[in-house]
mmCIF file of C-alpha atoms in Angstrom:
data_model
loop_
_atom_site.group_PDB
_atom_site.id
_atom_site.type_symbol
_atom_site.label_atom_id
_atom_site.label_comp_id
_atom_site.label_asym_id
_atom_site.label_seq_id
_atom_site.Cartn_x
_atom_site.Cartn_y
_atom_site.Cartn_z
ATOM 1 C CA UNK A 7 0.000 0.000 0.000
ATOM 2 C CA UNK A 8 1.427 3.707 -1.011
ATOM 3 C CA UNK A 9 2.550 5.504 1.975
ATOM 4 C CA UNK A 10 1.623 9.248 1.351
ATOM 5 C CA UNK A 11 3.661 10.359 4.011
ATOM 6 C CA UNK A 12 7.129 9.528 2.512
ATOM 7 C CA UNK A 13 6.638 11.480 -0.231
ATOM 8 C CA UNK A 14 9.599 8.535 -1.593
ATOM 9 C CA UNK A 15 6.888 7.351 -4.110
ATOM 10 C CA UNK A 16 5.261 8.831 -6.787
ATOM 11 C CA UNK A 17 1.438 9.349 -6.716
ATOM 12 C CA UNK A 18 -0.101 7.655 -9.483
ATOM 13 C CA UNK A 19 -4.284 8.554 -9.829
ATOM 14 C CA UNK A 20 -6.711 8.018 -12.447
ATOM 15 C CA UNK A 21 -10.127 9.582 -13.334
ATOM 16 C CA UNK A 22 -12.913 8.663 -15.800
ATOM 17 C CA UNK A 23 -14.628 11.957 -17.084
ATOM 18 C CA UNK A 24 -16.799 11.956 -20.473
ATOM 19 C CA UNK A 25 -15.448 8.624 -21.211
ATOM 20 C CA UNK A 26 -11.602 9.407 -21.029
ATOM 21 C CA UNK A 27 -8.960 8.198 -18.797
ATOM 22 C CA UNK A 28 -7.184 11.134 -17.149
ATOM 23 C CA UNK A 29 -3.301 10.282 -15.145
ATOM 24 C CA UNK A 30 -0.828 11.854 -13.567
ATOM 25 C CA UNK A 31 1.934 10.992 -11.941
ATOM 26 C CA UNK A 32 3.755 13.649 -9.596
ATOM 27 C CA UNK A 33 5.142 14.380 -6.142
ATOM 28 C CA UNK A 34 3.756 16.888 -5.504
ATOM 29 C CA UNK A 35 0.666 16.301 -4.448
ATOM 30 C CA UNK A 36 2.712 14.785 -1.250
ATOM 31 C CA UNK A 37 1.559 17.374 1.438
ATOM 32 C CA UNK A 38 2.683 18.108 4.961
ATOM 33 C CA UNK A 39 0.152 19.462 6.537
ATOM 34 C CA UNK A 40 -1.285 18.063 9.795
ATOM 35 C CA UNK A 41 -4.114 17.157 8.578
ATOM 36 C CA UNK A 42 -2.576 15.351 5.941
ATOM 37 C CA UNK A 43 -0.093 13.631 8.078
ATOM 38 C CA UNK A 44 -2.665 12.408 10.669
ATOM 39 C CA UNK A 45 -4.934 11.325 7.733
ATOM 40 C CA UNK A 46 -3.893 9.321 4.345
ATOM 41 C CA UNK A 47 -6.954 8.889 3.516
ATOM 42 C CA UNK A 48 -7.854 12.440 3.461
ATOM 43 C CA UNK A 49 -4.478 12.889 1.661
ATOM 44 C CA UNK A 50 -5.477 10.166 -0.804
ATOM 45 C CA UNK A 51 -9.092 12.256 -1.229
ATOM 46 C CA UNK A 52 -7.680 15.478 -1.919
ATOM 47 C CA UNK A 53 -5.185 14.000 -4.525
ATOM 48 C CA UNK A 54 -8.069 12.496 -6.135
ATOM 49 C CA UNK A 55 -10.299 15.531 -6.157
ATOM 50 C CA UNK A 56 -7.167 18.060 -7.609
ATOM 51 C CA UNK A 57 -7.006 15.695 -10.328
ATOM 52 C CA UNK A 58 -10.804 15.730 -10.974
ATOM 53 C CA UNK A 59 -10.167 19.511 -11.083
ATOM 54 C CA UNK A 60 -7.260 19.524 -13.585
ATOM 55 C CA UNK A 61 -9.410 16.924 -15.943
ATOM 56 C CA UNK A 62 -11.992 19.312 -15.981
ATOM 57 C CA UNK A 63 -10.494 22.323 -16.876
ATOM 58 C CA UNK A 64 -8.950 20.245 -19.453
ATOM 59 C CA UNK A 65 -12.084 19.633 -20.664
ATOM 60 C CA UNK A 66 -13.666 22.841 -21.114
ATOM 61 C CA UNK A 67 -10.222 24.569 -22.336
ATOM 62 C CA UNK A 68 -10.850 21.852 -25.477
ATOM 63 C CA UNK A 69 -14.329 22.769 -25.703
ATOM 64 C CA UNK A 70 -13.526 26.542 -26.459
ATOM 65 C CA UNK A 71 -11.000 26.177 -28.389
ATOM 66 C CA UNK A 72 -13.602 24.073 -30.728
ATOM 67 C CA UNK A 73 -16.097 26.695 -30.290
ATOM 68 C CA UNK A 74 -13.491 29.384 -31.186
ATOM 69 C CA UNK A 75 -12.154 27.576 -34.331
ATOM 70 C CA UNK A 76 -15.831 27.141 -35.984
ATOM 71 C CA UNK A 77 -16.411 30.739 -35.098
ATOM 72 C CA UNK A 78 -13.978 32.148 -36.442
ATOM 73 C CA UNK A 79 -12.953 29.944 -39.290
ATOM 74 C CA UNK A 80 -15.244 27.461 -40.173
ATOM 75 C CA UNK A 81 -18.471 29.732 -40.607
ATOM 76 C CA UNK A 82 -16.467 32.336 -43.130
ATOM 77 C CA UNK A 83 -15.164 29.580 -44.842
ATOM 78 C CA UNK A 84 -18.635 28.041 -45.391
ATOM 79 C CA UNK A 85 -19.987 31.763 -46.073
ATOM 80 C CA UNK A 86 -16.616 32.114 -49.154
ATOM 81 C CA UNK A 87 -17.722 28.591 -50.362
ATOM 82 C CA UNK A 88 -21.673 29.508 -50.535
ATOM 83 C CA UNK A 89 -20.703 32.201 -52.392
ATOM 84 C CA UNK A 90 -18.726 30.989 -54.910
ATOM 85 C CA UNK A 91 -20.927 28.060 -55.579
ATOM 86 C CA UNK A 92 -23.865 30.554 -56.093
ATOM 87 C CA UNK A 93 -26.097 29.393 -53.642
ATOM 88 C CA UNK A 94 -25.750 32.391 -51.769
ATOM 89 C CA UNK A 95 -25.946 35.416 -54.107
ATOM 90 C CA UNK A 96 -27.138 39.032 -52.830
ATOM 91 C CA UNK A 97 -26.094 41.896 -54.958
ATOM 92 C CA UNK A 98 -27.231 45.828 -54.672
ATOM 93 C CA UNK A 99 -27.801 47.660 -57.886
ATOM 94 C CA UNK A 100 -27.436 51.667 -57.954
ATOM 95 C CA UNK A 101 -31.281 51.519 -59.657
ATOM 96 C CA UNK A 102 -33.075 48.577 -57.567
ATOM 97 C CA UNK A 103 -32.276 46.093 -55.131
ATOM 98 C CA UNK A 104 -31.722 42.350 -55.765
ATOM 99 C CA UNK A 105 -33.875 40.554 -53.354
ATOM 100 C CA UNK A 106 -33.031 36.621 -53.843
ATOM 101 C CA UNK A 107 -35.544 34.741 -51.613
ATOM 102 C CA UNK A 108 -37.125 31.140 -51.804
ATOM 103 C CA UNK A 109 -39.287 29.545 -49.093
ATOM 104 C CA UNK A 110 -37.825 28.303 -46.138
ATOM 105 C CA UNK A 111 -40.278 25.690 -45.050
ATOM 106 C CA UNK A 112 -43.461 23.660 -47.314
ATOM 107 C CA UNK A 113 -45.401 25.823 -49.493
ATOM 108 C CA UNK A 114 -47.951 25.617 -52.421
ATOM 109 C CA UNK A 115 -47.115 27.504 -55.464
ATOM 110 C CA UNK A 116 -49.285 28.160 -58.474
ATOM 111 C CA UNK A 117 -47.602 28.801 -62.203
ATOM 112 C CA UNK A 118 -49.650 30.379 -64.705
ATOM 113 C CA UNK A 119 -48.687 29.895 -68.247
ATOM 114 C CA UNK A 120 -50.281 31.077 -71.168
ATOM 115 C CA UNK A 121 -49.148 28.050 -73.592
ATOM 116 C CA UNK A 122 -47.072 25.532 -73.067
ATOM 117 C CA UNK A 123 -43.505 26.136 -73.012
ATOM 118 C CA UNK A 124 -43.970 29.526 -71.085
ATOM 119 C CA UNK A 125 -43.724 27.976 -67.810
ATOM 120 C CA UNK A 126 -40.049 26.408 -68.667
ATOM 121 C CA UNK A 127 -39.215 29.286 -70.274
ATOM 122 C CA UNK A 128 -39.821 32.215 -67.683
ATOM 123 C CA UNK A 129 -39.383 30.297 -65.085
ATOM 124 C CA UNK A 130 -38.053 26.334 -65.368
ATOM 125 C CA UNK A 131 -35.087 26.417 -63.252
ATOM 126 C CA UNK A 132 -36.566 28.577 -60.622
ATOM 127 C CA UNK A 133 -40.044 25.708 -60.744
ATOM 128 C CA UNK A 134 -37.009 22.869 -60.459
ATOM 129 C CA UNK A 135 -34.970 24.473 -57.458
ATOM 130 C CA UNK A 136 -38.841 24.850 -55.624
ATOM 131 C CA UNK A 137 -39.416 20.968 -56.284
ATOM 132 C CA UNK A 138 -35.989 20.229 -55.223
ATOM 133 C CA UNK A 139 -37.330 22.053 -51.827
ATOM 134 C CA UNK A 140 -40.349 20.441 -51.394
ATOM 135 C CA UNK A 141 -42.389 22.832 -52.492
ATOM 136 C CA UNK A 142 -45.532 21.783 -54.028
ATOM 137 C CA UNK A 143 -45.697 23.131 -57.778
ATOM 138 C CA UNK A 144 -48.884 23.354 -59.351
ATOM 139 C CA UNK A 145 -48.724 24.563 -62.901
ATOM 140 C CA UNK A 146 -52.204 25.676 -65.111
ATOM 141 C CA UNK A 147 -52.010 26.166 -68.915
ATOM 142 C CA UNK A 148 -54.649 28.831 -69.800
ATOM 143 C CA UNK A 149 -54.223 27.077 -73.556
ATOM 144 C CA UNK A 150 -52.974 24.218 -75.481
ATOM 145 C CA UNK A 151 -50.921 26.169 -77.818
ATOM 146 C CA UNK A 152 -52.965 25.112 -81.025
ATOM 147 C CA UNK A 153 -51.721 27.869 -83.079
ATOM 148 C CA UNK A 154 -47.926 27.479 -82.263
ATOM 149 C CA UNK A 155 -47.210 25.928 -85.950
ATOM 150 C CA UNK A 156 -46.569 28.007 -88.741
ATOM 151 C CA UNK A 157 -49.655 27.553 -91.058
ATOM 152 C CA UNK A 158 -51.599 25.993 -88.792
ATOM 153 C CA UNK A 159 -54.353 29.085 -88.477
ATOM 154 C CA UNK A 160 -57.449 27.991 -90.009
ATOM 155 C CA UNK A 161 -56.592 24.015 -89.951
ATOM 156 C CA UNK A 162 -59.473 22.492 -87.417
ATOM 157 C CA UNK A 163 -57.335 18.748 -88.017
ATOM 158 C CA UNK A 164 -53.982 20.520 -87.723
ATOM 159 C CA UNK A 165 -54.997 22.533 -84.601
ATOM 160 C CA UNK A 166 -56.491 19.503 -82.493
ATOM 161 C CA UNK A 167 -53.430 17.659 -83.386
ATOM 162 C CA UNK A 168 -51.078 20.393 -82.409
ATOM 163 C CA UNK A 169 -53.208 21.115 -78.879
ATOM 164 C CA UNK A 170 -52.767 16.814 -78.798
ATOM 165 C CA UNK A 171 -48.838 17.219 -79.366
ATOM 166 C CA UNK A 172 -47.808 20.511 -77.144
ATOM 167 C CA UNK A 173 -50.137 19.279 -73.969
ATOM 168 C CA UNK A 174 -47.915 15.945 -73.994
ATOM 169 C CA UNK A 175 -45.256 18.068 -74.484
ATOM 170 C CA UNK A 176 -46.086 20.042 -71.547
ATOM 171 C CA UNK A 177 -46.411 17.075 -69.312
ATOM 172 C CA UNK A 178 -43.141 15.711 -69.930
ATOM 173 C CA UNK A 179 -41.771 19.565 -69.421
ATOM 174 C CA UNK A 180 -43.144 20.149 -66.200
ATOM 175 C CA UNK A 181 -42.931 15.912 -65.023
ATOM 176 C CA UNK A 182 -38.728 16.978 -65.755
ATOM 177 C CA UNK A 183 -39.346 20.080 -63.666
ATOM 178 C CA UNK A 184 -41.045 18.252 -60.701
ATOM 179 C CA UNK A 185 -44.369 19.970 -60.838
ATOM 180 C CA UNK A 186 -47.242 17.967 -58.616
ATOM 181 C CA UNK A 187 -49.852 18.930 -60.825
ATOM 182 C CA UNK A 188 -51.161 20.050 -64.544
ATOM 183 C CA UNK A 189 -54.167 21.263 -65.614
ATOM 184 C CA UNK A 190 -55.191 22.710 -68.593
ATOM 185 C CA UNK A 191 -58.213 25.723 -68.739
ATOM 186 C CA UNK A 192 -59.099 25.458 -72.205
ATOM 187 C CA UNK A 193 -58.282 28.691 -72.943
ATOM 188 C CA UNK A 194 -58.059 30.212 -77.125
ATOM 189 C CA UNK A 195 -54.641 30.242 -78.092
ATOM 190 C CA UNK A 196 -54.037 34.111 -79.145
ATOM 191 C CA UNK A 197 -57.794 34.760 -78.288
ATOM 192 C CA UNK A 198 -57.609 35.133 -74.197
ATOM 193 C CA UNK A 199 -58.077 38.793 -74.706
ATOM 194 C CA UNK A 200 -61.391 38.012 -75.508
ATOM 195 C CA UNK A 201 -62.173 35.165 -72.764
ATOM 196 C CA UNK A 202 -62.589 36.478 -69.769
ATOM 197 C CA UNK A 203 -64.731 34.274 -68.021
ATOM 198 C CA UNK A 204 -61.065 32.293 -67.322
ATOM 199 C CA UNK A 205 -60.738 34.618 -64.787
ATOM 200 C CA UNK A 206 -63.566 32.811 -63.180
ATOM 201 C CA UNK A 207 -61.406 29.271 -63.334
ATOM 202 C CA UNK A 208 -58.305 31.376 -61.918
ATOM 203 C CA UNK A 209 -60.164 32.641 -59.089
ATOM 204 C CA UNK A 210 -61.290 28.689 -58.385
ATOM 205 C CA UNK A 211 -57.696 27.340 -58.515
ATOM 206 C CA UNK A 212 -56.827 29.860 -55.837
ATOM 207 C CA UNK A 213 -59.707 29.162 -53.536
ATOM 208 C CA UNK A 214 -58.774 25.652 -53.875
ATOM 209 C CA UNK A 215 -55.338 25.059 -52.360
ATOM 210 C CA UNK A 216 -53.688 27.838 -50.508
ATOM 211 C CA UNK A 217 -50.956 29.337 -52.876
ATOM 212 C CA UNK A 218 -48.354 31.107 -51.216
ATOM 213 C CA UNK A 219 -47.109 32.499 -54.459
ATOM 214 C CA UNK A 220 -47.714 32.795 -58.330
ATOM 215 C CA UNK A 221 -45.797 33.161 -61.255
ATOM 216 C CA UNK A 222 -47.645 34.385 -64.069
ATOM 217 C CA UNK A 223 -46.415 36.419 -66.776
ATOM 218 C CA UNK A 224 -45.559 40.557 -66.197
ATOM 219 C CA UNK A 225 -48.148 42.726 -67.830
ATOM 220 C CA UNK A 226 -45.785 44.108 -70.699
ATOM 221 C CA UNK A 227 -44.661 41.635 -72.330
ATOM 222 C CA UNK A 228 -44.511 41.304 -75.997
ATOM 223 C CA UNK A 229 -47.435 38.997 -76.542
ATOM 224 C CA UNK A 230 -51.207 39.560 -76.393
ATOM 225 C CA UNK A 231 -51.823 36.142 -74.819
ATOM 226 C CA UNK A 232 -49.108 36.837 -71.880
ATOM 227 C CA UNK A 233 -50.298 40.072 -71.627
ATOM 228 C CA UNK A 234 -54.281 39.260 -71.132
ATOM 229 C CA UNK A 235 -53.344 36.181 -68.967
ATOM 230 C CA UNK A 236 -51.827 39.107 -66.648
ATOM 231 C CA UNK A 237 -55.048 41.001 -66.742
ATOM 232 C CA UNK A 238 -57.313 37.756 -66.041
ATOM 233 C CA UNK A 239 -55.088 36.831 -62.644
ATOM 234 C CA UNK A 240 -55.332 40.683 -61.881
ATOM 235 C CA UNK A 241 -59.252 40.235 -61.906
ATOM 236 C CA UNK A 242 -59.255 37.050 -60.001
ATOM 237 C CA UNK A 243 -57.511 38.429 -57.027
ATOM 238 C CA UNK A 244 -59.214 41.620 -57.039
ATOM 239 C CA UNK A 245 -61.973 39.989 -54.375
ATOM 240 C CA UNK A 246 -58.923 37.430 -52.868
ATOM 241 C CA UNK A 247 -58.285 39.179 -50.011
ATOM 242 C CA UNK A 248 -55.960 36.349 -48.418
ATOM 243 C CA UNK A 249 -51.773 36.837 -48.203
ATOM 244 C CA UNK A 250 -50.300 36.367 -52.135
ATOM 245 C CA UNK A 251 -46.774 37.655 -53.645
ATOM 246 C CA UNK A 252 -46.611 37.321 -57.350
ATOM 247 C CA UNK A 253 -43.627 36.569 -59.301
ATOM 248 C CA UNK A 254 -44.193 38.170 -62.186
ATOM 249 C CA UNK A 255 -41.695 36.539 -64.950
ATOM 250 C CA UNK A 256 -39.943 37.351 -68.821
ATOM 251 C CA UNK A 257 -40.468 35.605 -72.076
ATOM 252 C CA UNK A 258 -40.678 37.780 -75.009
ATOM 253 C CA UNK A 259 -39.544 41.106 -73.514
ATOM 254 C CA UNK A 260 -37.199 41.358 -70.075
ATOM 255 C CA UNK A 261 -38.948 43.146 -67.361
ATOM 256 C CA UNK A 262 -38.204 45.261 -64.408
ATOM 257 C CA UNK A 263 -36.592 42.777 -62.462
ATOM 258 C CA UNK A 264 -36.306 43.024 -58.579
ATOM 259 C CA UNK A 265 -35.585 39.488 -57.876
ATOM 260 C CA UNK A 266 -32.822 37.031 -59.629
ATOM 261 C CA UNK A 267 -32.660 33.435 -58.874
ATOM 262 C CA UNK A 268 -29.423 31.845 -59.511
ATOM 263 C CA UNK A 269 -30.352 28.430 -61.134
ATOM 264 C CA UNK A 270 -26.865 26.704 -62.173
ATOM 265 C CA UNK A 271 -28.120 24.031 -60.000
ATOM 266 C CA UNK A 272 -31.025 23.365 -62.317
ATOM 267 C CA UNK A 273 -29.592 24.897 -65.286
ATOM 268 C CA UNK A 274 -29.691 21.340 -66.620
ATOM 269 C CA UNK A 275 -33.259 20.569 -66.063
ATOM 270 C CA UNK A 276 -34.404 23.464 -67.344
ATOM 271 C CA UNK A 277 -32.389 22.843 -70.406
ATOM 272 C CA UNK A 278 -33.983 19.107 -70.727
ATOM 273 C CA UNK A 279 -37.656 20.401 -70.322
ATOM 274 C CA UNK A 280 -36.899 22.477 -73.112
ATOM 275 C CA UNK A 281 -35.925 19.640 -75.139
ATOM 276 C CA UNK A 282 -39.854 18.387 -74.639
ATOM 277 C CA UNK A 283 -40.864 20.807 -76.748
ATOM 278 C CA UNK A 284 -39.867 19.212 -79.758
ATOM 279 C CA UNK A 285 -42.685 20.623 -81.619
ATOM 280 C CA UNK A 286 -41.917 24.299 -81.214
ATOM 281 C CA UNK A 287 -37.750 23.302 -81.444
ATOM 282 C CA UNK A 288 -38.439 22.407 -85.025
ATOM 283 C CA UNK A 289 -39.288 25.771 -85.570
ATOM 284 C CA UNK A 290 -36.870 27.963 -83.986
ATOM 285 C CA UNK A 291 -33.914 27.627 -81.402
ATOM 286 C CA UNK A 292 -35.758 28.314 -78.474
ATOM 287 C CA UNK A 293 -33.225 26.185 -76.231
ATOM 288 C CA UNK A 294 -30.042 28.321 -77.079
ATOM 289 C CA UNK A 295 -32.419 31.493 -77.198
ATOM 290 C CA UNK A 296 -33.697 30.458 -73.369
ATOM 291 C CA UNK A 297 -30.399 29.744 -72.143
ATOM 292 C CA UNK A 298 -28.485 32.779 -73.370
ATOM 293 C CA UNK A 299 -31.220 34.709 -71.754
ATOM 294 C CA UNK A 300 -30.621 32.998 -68.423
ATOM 295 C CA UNK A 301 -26.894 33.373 -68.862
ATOM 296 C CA UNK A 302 -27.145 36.891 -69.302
ATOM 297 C CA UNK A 303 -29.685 37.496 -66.090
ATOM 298 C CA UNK A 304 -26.819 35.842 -64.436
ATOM 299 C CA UNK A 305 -24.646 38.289 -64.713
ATOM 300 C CA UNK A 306 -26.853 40.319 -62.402
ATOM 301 C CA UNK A 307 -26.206 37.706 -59.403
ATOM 302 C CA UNK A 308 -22.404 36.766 -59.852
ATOM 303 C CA UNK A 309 -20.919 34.583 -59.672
ATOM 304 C CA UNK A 310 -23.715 32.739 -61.179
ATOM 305 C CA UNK A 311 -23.647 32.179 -64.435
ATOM 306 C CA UNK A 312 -27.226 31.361 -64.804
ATOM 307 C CA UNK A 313 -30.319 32.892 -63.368
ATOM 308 C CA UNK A 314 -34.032 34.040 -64.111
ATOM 309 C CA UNK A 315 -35.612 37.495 -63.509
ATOM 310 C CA UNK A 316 -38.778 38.239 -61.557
ATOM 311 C CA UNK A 317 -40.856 41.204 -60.379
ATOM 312 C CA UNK A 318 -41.609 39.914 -57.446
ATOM 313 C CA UNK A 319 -45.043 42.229 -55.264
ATOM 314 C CA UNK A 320 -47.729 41.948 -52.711
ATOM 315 C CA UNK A 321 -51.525 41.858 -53.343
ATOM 316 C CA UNK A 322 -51.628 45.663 -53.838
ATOM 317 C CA UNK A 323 -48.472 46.180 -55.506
ATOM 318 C CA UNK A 324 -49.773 43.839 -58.332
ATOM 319 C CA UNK A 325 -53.445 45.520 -58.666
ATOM 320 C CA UNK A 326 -51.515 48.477 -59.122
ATOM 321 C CA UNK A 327 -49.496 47.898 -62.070
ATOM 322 C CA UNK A 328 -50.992 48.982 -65.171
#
C-alpha cells in the first residue's frame, strides 16, 4: 500500500470523465500538513479531487477552443464557399435592389402559363430548385398552344393535333421540372383577350389550395396572350383578399426585375424540359435562345452564371401595375 507520508513514491491517480482516462503521476501532491499527516486517507481524497479539477479544466479549455475555431474559421469559410458556388448570391444595384428569396419551409405555389412552353421558359429552373425544396408546384395552362405551328391558323385537323402534341409536351416539361400537378383551362390560343370568363377558373384554382405564391407572366410583355393572362389573374384576385406575392416573370420582352434566382443548380433541367418541346424546337432555337437569356440574367447575381428574372409584389403592388 502507497505511503503518502514519505513522499519517496510517486502518486499515481486516475479519473474517468466523459469517457476518457485522465493520469498523472507527480510528487507533488505529497503534502505536509497536519491534517494530511494524521490522515492518508484524506491525503489520498484530496489527490483524487485536484485531479478531478485539472481533468476538468482540461475539458472545457478543449471545448472553447472548438467553439473558437468554428467561429472564427469554419463559418467564413462556409460563407466564401456559398458564395462561390452561387447558392448564396445578394447583390445591390445603384437603380433597384436584388432581393433573392425562396421559401424556407413547405409551401404551395401556383404557375400560370399562357401556352405551353412559357412555364419552362420564364421560369423552369426557378419551378425545379422549388421541387428540389419540397415545395408543391402546381402549374395551369390557360391554352394548349394550337396555333404554335406556322400555317396551322385555319386548320381544325392541324390545330387539335397540335393542342394533342404541345399538352404531352407540356407534361413531360413540367414531369422533368417536378411539378405535382397540370391542368389545362381550355383557354383560345391568341384569343384570351377576348375570354374572360377564365378569370372565373383562376379565381377557383386559388380558392382551392392555398398558394403562397404565383408566377404568371408581367403585364408588358410582348405577346397579347401573356399580356391578357396578366389582366385575367389581376381580376381574379381583385376579391382574394388572403396573403399572395406574385412573381411576375420574362419571355418575349425582359422586365423590371427586382428578384434574380441563380439556377446553375437546375440549369440542366431546365435545359432538358426544353428539349420536350420538340414541336416548337423544329421551328426555332428556343433552347439556345432560353439559355443565353438565363446566362445573361446571371450576370446580375455573380458569380452565377445562370439565373431568371422576376418582379416579385404583394396583393396591392400587383393591382396596381398597369
Amino acid at each position: 500500500m502507497l505511503n503518502p507520508i514519505s513522499g519517496s513514491k510517486s502518486i499515481r491517480c486516475s479519473l474517468s470523465f466523459s469517457g476518457k482516462t485522465f493520469s498523472r503521476d507527480d510528487k507533488k501532491f505529497v503534502t505536509t500538513t497536519a491534517a494530511t499527516r494524521q490522515s492518508p486517507q484524506a491525503f489520498a481524497e484530496y489527490v483524487e479531487y485536484t485531479v478531478q479539477g485539472i481533468a476538468i479544466c482540461r475539458s472545457l479549455a478543449h471545448g472553447t477552443l472548438i467553439a473558437f475555431f468554428f467561429v472564427t474559421v469554419l463559418v467564413p469559410l462556409a460563407k466564401v464557399f456559398l458564395r462561390r458556388s452561387g447558392l448564396i448570391s445578394i447583390r445591390f444595384l445603384a437603380a433597384y435592389s436584388v432581393r433573392y428569396t425562396m421559401p424556407e419551409r413547405r409551401q404551395e405555389v401556383l404557375v400560370l402559363a399562357p401556352h405551353p412552353d412559357d412555364e419552362t421558359f420564364g421560369c423552369g429552373g426557378t419551378i425545379r430548385m422549388l421541387a428540389d425544396r419540397g415545395v408543391a408546384v402546381d402549374v395551369a395552362f390557360l391554352t394548349r398552344g394550337e396555333q404554335g405551328l406556322e400555317g396551322a391558323t385555319g386548320n381544325p385537323a392541324t390545330e387539335h393535333q397540335l393542342a394533342d402534341t404541345r399538352t404531352h409536351e407540356a407534361r413531360k416539361a413540367c414531369a422533368v421540372l417536378g411539378a405535382r400537378s397540370v391542368v389545362f383551362l381550355g383557354g383560345s390560343d391568341t384569343r384570351l383577350g377576348e375570354e374572360p370568363e377564365l378569370a372565373s377558373a383562376i379565381a377557383e384554382l386559388l380558392s382551392q389550395t392555398v398558394y403562397q405564391r404565383v408566377f404568371c407572366p408581367w403585364p408588358e410583355d410582348a405577346h397579347s396572350d401573356h399580356q391578357a393572362t396578366f389582366r385575367l389573374l389581376r381580376e381574379a384576385v381583385i376579391p382574394y383578399n388572403k396573403s399572395l406575392n406574385f412573381w411576375l416573370y420574362e419571355v418575349w420582352k425582359p422586365l423590371p426585375a427586382n428578384t434574380f434566382v441563380p439556377i446553375d443548380l437546375t440549369i440542366d433541367s431546365k435545359r432538358e424540359a426544353i428539349d420536350q418541346y420538340e414541336s416548337q424546337l423544329s421551328q426555332l432555337d428556343y433552347r439556345e435562345a432560353f439559355l443565353g437569356l438565363a446566362a445573361y440574367r446571371g450576370l446580375f447575381c455573380p458569380p452565377s452564371k445562370y439565373a431568371e428574372a422576376f418582379l416579385v409584389c404583394d396583393r396591392d403592388e400587383m393591382l396596381a401595375l398597369a
